[in-house]
Short mmCIF file of C-alpha atoms and ligand atoms in Angstrom, two decimals:
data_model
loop_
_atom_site.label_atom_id
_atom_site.label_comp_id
_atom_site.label_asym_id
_atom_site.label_seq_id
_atom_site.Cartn_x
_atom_site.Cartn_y
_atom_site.Cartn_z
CA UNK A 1 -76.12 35.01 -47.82
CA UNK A 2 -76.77 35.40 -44.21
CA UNK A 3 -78.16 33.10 -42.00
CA UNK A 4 -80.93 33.77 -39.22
CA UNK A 5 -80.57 29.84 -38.06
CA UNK A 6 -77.75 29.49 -35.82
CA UNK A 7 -76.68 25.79 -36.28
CA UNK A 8 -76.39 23.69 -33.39
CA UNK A 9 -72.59 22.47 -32.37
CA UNK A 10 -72.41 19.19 -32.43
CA UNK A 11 -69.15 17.92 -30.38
CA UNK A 12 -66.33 17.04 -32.55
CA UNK A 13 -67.23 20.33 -34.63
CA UNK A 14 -65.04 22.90 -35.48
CA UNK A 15 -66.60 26.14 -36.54
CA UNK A 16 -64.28 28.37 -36.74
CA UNK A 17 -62.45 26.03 -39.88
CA UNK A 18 -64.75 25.48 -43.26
CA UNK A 19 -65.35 22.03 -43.62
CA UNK A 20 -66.42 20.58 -46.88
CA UNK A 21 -69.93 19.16 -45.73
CA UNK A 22 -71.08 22.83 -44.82
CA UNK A 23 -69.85 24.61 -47.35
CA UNK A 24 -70.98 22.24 -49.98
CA UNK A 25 -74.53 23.16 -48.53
CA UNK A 26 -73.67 26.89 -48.97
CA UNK A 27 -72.86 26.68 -52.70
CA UNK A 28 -76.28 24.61 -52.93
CA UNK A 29 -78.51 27.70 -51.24
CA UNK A 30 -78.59 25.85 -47.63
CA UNK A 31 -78.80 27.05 -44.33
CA UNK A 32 -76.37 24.57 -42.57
CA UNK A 33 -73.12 26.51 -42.52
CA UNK A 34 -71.32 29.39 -40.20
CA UNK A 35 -69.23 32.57 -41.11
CA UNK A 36 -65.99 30.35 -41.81
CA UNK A 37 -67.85 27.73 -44.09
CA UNK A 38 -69.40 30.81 -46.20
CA UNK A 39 -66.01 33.13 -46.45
CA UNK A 40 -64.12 29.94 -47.85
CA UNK A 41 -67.19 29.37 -50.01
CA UNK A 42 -67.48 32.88 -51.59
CA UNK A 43 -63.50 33.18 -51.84
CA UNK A 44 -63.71 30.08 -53.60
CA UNK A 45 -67.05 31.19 -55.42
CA UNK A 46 -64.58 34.11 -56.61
CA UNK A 47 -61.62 32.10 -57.89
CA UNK A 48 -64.07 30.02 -59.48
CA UNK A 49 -67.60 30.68 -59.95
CA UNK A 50 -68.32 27.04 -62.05
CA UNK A 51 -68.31 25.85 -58.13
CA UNK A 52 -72.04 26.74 -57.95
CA UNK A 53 -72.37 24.42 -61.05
CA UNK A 54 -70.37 21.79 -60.33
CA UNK A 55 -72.74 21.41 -56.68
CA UNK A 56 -75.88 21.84 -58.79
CA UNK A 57 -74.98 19.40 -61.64
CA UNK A 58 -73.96 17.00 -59.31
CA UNK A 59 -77.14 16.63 -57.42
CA UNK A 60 -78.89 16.17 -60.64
CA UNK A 61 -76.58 13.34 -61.83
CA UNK A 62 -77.70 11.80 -58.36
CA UNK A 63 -81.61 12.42 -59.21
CA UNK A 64 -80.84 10.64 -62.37
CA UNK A 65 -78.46 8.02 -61.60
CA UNK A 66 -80.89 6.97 -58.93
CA UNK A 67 -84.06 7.30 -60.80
CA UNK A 68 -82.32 4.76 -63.59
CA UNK A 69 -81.48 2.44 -60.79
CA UNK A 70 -84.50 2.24 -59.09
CA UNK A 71 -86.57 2.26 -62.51
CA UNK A 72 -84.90 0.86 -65.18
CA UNK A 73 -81.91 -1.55 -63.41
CA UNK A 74 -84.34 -2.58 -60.74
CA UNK A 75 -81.92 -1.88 -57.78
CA UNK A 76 -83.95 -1.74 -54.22
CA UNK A 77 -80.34 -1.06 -51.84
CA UNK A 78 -78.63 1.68 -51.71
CA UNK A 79 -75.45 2.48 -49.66
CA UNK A 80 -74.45 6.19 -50.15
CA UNK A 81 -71.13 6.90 -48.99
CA UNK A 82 -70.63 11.00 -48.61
CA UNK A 83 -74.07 11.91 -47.90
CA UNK A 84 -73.84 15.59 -47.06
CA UNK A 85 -75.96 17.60 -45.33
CA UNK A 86 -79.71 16.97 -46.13
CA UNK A 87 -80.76 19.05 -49.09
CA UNK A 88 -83.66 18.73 -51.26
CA UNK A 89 -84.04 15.06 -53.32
CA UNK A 90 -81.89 13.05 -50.81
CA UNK A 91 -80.94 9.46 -52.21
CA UNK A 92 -83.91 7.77 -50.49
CA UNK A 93 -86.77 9.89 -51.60
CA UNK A 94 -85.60 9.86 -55.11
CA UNK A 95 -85.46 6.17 -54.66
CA UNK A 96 -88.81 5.57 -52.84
CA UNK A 97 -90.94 7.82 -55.31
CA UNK A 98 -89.56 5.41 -58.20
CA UNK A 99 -89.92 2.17 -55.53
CA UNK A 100 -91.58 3.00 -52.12
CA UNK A 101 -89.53 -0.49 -50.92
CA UNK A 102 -86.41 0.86 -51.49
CA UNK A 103 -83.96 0.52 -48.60
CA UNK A 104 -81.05 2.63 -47.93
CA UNK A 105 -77.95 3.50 -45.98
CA UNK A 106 -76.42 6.50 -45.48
CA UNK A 107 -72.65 7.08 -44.00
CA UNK A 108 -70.97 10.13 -43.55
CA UNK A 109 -68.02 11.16 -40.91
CA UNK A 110 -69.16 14.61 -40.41
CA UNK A 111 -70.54 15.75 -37.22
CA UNK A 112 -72.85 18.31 -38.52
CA UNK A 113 -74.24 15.60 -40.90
CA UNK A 114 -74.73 13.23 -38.01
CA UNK A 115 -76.89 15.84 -35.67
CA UNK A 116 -79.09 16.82 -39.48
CA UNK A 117 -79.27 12.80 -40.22
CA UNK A 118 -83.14 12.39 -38.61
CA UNK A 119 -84.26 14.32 -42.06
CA UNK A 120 -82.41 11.61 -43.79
CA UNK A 121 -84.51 8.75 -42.18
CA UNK A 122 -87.77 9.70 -43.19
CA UNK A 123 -88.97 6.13 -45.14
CA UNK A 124 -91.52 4.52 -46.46
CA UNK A 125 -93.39 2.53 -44.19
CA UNK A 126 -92.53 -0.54 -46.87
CA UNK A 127 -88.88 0.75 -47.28
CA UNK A 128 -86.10 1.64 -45.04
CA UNK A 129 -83.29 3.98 -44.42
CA UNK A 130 -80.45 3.75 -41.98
CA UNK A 131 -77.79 6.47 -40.92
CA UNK A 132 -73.71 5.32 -40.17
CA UNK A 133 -71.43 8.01 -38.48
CA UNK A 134 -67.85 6.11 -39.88
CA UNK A 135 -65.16 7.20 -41.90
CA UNK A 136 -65.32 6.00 -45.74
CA UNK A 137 -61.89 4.16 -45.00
CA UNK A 138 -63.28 1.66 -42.32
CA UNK A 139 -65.14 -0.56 -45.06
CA UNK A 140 -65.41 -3.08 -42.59
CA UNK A 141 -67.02 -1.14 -40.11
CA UNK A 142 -69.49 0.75 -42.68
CA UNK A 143 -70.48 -3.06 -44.27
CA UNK A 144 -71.32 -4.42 -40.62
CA UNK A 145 -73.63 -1.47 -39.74
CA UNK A 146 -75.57 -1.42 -43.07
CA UNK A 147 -75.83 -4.91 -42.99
CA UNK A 148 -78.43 -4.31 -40.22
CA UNK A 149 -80.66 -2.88 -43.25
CA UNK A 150 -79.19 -4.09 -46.38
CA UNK A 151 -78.85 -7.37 -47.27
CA UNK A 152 -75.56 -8.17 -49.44
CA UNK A 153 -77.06 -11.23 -51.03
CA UNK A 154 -79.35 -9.03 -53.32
CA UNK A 155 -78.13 -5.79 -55.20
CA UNK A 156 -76.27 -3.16 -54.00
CA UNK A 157 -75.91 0.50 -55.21
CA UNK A 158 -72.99 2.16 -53.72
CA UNK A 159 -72.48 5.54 -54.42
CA UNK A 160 -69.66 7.72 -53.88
CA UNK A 161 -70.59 11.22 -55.43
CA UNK A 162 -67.75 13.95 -54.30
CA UNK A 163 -66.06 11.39 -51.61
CA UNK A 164 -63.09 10.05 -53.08
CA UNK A 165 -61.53 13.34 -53.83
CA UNK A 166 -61.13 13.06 -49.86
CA UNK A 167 -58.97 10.25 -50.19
CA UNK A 168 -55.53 11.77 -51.72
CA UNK A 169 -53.83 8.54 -52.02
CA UNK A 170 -55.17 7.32 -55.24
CA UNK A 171 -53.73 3.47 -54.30
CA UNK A 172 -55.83 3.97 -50.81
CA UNK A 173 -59.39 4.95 -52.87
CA UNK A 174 -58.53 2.53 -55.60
CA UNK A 175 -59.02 -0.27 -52.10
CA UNK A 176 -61.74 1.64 -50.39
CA UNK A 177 -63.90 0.90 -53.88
CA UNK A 178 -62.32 -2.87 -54.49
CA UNK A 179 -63.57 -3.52 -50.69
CA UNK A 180 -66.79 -2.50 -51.04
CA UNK A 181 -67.66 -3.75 -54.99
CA UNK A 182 -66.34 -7.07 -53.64
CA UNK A 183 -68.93 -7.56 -50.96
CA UNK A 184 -71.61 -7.14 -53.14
CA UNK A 185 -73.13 -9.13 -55.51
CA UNK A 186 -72.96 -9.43 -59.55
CA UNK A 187 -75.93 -6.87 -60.48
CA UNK A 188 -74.49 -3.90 -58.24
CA UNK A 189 -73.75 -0.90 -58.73
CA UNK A 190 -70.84 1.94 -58.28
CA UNK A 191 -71.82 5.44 -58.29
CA UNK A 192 -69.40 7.84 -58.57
CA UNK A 193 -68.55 11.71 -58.94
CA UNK A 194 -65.54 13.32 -58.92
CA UNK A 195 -63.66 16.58 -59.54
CA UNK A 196 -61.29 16.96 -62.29
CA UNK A 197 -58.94 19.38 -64.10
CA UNK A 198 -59.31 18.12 -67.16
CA UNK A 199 -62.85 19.82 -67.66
CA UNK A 200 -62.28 22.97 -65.64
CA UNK A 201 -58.65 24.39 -66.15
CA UNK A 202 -56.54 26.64 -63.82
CA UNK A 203 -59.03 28.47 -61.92
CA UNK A 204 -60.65 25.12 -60.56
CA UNK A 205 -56.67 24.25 -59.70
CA UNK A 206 -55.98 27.36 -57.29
CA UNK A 207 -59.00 27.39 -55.94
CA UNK A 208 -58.80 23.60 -54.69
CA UNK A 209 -55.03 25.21 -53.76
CA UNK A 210 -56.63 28.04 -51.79
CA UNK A 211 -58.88 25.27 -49.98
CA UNK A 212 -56.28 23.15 -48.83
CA UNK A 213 -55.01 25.67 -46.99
CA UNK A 214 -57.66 26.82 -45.54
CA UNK A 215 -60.46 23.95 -45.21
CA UNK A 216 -60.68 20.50 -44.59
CA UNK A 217 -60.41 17.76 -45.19
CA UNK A 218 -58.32 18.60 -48.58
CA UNK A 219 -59.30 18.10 -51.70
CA UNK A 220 -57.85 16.17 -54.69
CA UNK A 221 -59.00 16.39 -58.87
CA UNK A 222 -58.27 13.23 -61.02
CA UNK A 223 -58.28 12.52 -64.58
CA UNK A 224 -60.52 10.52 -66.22
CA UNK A 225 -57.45 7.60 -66.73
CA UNK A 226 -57.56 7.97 -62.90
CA UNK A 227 -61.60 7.45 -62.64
CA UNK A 228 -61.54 4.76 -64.88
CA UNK A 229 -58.65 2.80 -62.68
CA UNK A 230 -61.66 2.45 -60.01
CA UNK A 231 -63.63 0.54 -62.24
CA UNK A 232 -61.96 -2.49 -63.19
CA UNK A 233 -63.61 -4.77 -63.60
CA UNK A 234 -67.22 -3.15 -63.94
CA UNK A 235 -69.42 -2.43 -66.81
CA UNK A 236 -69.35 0.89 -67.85
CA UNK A 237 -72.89 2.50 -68.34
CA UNK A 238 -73.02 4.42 -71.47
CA UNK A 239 -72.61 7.17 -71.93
CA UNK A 240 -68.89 6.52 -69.66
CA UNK A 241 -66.87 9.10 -67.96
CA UNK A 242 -68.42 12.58 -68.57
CA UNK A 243 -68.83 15.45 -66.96
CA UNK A 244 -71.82 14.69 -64.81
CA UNK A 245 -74.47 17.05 -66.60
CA UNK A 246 -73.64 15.06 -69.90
CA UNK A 247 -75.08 11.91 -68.24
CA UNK A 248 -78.31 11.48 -69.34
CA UNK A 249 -79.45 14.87 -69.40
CA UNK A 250 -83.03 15.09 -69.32
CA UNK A 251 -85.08 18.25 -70.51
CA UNK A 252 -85.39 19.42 -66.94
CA UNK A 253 -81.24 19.71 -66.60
CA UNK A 254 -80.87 21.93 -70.07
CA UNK A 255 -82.12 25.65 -68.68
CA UNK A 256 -79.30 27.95 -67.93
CA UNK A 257 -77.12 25.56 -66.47
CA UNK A 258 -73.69 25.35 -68.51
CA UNK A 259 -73.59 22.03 -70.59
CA UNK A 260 -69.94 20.79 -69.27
CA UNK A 261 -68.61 21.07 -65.49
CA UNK A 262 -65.72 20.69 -63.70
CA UNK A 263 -66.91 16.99 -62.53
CA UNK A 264 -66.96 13.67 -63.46
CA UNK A 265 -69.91 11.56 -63.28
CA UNK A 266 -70.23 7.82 -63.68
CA UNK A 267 -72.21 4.75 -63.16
CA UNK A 268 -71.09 1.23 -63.68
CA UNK A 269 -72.63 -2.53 -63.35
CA UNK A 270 -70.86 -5.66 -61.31
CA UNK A 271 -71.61 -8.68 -64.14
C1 SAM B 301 -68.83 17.13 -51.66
S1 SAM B 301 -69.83 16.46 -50.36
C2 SAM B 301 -70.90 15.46 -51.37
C3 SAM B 301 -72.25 15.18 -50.75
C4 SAM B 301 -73.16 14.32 -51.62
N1 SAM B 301 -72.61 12.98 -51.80
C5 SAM B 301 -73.39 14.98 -52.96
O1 SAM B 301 -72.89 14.47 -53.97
O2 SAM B 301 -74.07 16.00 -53.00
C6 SAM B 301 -68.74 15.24 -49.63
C7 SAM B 301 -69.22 14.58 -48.34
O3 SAM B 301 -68.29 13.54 -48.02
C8 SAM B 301 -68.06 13.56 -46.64
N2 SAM B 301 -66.73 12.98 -46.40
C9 SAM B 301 -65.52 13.49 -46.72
N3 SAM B 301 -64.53 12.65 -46.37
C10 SAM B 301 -65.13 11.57 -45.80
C11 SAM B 301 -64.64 10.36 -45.24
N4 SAM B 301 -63.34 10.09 -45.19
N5 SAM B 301 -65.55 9.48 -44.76
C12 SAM B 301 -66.88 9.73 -44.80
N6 SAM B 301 -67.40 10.86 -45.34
C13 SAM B 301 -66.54 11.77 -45.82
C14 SAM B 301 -68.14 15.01 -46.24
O4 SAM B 301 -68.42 15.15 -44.86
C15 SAM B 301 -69.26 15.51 -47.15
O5 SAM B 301 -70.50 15.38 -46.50
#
């Protein structure tokens, strides 16, 4: 998959080591990655090709985790965590085609996200959206900047899809989550995906091996015991813990796609 686009270099930027923002946007048919980001990606793509799956279903767990909130559970805030590069049905236009008022925040600590953010902060005129360049770990930091477009009186969605697998420590995620479900109110919601090994088996193991040593930041699975530890305290949504192309498929999701991948996908409610 070559690329005519030669991506600007942000400082900060490394481009001769893959970074997970980039080559997530490979495996999803982008254009915002360079030679390192797409030989990790294929070598990856060759240890295990469900990769390609696990990108795709996960971006349609966030079109319909998002469309329920915004529809259904009547959320208006949004504060995704993990962004990525901009790809097609960002968190804020699935949001503002179910609620053009919808306002949302965006953080991600990747430089290549940060210089690609402007196609992230294309509102409404009656919504809002709002880019943070912090690290998921500095709650405090990320909570003051949003609060500039969210307000933490009224419902928040936060949504971690594919970030917590950053954070190895399982104790230091488990806090990240705690800190930010406690400074929102009872109606919120968490969003979260997450890799595991207990849908995808030993190929999905060496090749999050073979990334460690050769991308960044590195990668951790969990089991679903694991997942479920960051929700204490929450509401579960039904259908639970599930790979994320069991949640609430719609008829749209069922073409070729495989029904089960190597990914977690969850939403629960603050009461
Ligand atoms: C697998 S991508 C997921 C992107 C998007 N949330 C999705 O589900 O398609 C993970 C994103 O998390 C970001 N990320 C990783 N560690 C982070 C950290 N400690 N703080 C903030 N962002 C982080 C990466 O830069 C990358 O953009």
């Amino acid at each position: 998959m070559e690329d005519e686009r030669a991506p600007i270099e942000p400082s900060g930027l490394n481009p001769g080591v893959a970074h997970n923002a980039r080559v997530w946007n490979y495996w999803l048919g982008g254009k915002d990655h360079y030679p390192a980001d797409r030989e990790v990606g294929e070598r990856v793509f060759g240890m295990f090709p469900g990769i390609v799956h696990v990108a795709r279903a996960d971006r349609a767990f966030l079109g319909r985790a998002v469309r329920h909130l915004a529809g259904e559970a009547g959320i208006r805030q949004f504060l995704d965590i993990g962004t990525g590069l901009p790809t097609v049905d960002n968190t804020h236009e699935v949001a503002q085609r179910m609620a053009p008022d919808a306002r949302i925040v965006y953080v991600d600590n990747d430089p290549m996200v940060l210089v690609h953010a402007r196609a992230l902060l294309t509102s409404t005129p009656e919504g809002a959206t709002d880019y943070v360049d912090a690290d998921a770990r500095d709650t405090g930091a990320i909570l003051k900047a949003a609060a500039g477009t969210l307000d933490f009186d009224r419902p928040v969605a936060v949504m971690l899809l594919g970030l917590l697998n950053f954070i190895l420590d399982t104790g230091e995620a488990r806090g990240i989550v705690r800190r930010l479900m406690d400074a929102v109110p009872s109606g919120s919601h968490l969003v979260l995906t997450h890799p595991t090994l207990e849908l995808g088996g030993e190929a999905n193991a060496e090749a999050m091996r073979f990334w460690n040593e050769h991308a960044t930041p590195p990668i951790t699975a969990r089991s679903s015991r694991e997942i479920a530890g960051f929700l204490d305290g929450l509401e579960v949504l039904e259908p639970g813990i599930v790979s994320c192309s069991r949640w609430r498929p719609e008829f749209a999701d069922l073409g070729e796609a495989p029904s089960e991948v190597a990914q977690f996908g969850v939403v629960a409610r603050k009461p």
